Short mmCIF file of C-alpha atoms in Angstrom, two decimals:
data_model
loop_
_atom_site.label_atom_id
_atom_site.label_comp_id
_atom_site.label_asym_id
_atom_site.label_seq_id
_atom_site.Cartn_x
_atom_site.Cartn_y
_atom_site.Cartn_z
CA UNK A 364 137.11 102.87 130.80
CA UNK A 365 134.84 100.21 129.02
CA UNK A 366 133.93 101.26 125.13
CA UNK A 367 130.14 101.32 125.35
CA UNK A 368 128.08 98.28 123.18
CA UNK A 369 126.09 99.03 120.19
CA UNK A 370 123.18 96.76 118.89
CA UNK A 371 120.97 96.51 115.93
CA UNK A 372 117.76 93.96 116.19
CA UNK A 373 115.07 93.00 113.44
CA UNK A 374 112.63 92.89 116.29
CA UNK A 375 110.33 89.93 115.35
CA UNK A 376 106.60 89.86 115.77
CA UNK A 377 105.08 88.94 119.01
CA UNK A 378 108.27 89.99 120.47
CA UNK A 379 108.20 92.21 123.89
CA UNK A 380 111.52 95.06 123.81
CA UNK A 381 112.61 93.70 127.30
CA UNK A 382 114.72 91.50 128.17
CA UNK A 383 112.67 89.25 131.39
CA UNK A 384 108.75 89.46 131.79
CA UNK A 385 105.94 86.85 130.56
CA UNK A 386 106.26 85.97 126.58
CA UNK A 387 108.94 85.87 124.44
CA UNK A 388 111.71 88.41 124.77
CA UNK A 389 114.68 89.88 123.58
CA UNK A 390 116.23 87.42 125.26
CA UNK A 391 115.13 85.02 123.24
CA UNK A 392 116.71 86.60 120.43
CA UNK A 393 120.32 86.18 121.86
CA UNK A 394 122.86 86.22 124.54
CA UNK A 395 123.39 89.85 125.16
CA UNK A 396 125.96 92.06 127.76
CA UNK A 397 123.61 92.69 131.03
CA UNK A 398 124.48 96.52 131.05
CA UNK A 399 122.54 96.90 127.56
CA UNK A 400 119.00 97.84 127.32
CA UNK A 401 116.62 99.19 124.06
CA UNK A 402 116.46 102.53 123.29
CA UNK A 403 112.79 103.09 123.26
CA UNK A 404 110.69 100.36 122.28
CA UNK A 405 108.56 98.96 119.48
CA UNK A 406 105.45 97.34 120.57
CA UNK A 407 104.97 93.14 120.99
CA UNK A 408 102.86 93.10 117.54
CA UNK A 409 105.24 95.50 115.49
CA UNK A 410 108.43 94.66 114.04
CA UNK A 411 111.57 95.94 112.73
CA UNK A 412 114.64 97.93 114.20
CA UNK A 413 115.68 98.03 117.64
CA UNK A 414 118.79 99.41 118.80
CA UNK A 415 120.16 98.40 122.08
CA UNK A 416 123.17 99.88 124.31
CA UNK A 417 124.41 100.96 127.47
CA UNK A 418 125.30 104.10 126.39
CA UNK A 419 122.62 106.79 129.05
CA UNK A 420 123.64 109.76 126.92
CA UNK A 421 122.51 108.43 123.73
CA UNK A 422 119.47 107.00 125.26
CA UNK A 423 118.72 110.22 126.51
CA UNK A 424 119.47 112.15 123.61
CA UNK A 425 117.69 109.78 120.85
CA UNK A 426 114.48 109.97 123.64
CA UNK A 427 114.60 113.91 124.40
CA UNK A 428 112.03 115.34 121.95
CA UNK A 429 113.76 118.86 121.78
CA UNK A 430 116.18 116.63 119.50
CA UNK A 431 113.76 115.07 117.58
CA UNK A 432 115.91 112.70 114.98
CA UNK A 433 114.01 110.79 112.53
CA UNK A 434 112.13 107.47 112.66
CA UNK A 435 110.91 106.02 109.35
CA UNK A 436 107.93 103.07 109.15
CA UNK A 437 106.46 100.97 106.67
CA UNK A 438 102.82 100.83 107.51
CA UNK A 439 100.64 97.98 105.87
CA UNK A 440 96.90 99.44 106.17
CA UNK A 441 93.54 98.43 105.67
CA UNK A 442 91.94 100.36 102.48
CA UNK A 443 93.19 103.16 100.37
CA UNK A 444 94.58 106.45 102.40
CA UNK A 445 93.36 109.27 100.03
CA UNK A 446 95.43 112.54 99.46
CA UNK A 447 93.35 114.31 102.25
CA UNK A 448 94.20 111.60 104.50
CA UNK A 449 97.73 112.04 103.92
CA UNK A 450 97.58 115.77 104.43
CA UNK A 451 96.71 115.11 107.86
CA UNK A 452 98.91 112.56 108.73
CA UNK A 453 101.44 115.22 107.59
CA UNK A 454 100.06 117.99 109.40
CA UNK A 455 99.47 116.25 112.52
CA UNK A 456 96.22 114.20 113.97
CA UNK A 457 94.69 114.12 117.01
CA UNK A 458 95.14 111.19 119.28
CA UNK A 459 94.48 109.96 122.46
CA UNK A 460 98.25 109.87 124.58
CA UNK A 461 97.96 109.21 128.45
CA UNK A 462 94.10 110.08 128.01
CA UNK A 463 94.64 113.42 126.57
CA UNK A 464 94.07 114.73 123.20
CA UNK A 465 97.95 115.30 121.59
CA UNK A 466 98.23 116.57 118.02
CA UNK A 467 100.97 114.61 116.31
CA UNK A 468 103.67 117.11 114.94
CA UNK A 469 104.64 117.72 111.34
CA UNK A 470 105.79 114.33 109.68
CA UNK A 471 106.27 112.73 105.64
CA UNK A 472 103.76 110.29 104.73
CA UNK A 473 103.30 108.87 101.20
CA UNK A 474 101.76 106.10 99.42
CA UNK A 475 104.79 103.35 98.73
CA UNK A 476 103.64 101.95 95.39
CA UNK A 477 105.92 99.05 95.56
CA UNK A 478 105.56 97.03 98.61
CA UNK A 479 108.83 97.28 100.77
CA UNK A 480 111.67 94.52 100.64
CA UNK A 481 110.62 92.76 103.86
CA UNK A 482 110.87 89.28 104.87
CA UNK A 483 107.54 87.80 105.74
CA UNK A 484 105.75 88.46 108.65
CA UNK A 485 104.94 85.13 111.15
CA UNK A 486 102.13 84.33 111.42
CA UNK A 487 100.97 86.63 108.53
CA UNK A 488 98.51 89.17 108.37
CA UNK A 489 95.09 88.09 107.82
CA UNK A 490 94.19 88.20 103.92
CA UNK A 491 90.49 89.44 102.73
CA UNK A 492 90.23 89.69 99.12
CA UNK A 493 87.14 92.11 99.42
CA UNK A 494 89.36 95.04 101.65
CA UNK A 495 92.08 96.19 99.48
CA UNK A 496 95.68 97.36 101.87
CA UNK A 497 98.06 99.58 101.31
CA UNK A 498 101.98 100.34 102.28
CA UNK A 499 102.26 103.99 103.38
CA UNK A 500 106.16 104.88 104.45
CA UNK A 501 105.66 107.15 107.22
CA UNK A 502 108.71 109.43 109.10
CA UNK A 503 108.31 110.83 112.29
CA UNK A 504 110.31 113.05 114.53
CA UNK A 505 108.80 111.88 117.67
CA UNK A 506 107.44 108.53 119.24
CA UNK A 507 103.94 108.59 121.28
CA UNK A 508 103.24 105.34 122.47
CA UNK A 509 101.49 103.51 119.24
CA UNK A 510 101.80 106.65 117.98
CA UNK A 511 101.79 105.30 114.15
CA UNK A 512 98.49 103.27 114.77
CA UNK A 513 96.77 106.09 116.03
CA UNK A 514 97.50 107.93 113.87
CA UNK A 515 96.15 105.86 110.70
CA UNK A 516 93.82 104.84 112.80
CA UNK A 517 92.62 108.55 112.83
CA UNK A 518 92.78 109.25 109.40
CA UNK A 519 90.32 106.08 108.85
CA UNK A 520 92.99 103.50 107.93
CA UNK A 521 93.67 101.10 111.02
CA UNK A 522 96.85 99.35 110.85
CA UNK A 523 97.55 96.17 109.65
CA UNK A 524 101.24 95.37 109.85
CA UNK A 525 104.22 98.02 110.91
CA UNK A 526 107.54 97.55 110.79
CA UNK A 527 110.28 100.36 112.06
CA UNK A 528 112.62 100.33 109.27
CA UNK A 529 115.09 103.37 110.04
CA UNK A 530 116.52 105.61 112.69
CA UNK A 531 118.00 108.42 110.64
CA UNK A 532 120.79 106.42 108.55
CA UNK A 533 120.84 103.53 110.92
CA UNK A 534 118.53 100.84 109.00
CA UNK A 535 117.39 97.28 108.94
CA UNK A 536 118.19 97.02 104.85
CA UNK A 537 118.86 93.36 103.89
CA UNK A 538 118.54 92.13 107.81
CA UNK A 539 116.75 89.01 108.25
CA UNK A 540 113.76 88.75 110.93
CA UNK A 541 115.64 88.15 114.71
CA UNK A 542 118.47 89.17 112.85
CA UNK A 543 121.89 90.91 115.28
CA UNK A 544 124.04 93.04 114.44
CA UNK A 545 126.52 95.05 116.42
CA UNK A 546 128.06 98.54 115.59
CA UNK A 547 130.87 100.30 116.63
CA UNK A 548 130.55 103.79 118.62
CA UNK A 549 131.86 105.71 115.42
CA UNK A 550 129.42 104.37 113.08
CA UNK A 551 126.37 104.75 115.56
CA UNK A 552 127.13 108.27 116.02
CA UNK A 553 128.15 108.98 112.31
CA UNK A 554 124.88 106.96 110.95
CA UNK A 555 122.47 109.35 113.29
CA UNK A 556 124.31 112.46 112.99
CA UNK A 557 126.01 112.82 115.92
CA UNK A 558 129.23 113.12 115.26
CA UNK A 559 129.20 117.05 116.61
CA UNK A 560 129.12 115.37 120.18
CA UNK A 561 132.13 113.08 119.61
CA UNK A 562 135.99 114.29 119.70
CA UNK A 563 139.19 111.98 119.61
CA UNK A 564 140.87 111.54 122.64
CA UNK A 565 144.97 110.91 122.49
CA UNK A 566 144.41 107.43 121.59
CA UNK A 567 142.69 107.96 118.80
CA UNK A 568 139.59 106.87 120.09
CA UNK A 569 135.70 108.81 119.90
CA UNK A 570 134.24 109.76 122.94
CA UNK A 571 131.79 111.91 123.42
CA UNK A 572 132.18 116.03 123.75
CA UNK A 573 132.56 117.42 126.71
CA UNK A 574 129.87 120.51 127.32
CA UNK A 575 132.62 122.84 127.75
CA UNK A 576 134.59 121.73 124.35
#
């Protein structure tokens, strides 16, 4: 049996998480294995980390939100969030999901003071000296359709630039924008806590649990 395929992307700006359609797509990025697709996706104008695969267990699993695993962001926002704004976003907002009112659950939100290590984004955010922005480093354990702009958006502090740094351990650290990079099954599983659902079979190889193990 094939070994599954395990892909990291710095999903560019402007990018759509497909790989056919109208405007520039993943494809674009690089030549990729047709059984792969993204687990979830990250809108055309955000950016960041992408992980793509052909393995339907993990995309079910990472997607499931009774298993809600982790999902840090940098946000860039217009203005200054004060402390009561933060509350909420880590209480949970309301916002508008299939055109029903959904109150985000329980997340971590704080004020970065530093802004992230990020390359530049292209074309850049537009500048206006009078508007102050700030980076807020948000962590989620679900993912609502622009669920991060709503969300600040909410609060009173639209979104400028976002970029999906993290799934659990898996990161974009040091990865350059439309930057590849593929992973092994063992390190996938390891870096999002998985490894509970993997055993090694009698050639030394992981695969995952069966239900009955």
């Amino acid at each position: 049996m094939a070994l599954h395929r395990y892909f990291i992307i710095y999903k560019p700006f402007g990018v759509v998480s497909q790989f056919s359609g109208e405007g520039p797509t993943l494809a674009s990025l690089g030549t990729f294995p047709k059984e792969v697709y993204p687990v979830g996706r990250l809108d055309k104008d955000s950016e960041g980390l992408l992980l793509i695969t052909d393995d339907k267990w993990l995309n079910h699993h990472l997607l499931n939100p009774r298993f809600g695993h982790q999902r840090t962001y940098y946000a860039q926002v217009e203005g200054l969030p004060t402390p009561e704004a933060l509350k909420q976003l880590q209480s949970g907002v309301l916002i508008n999901v299939d055109g029903r009112d959904y109150k985000t659950k329980p997340a971590l939100a704080k004020i970065v003071d530093l802004a992230p290590s990020l390359p530049e984004r292209i074309p850049p955010i537009r500048y206006r000296a009078s508007i102050p922005d700030t980076w807020i480093e948000l962590t989620l354990i679900e993912g609502k359709n622009r669920q991060v702009r709503k969300m600040t958006a909410a609060v009173g502090f639209p979104t400028l630039r976002l970029v999906r740094f993290s799934m659990e351990k898996i990161n974009i650290s040091g990865m350059q924008v439309g930057e590849i990079r593929e992973m092994d099954q063992e390190s996938v599983y390891r870096a999002l806590g998985l490894t509970g659902f993997m055993k090694t079979d009698s050639s030394g190889n992981f695969r995952k649990k069966d239900r009955r193990s």
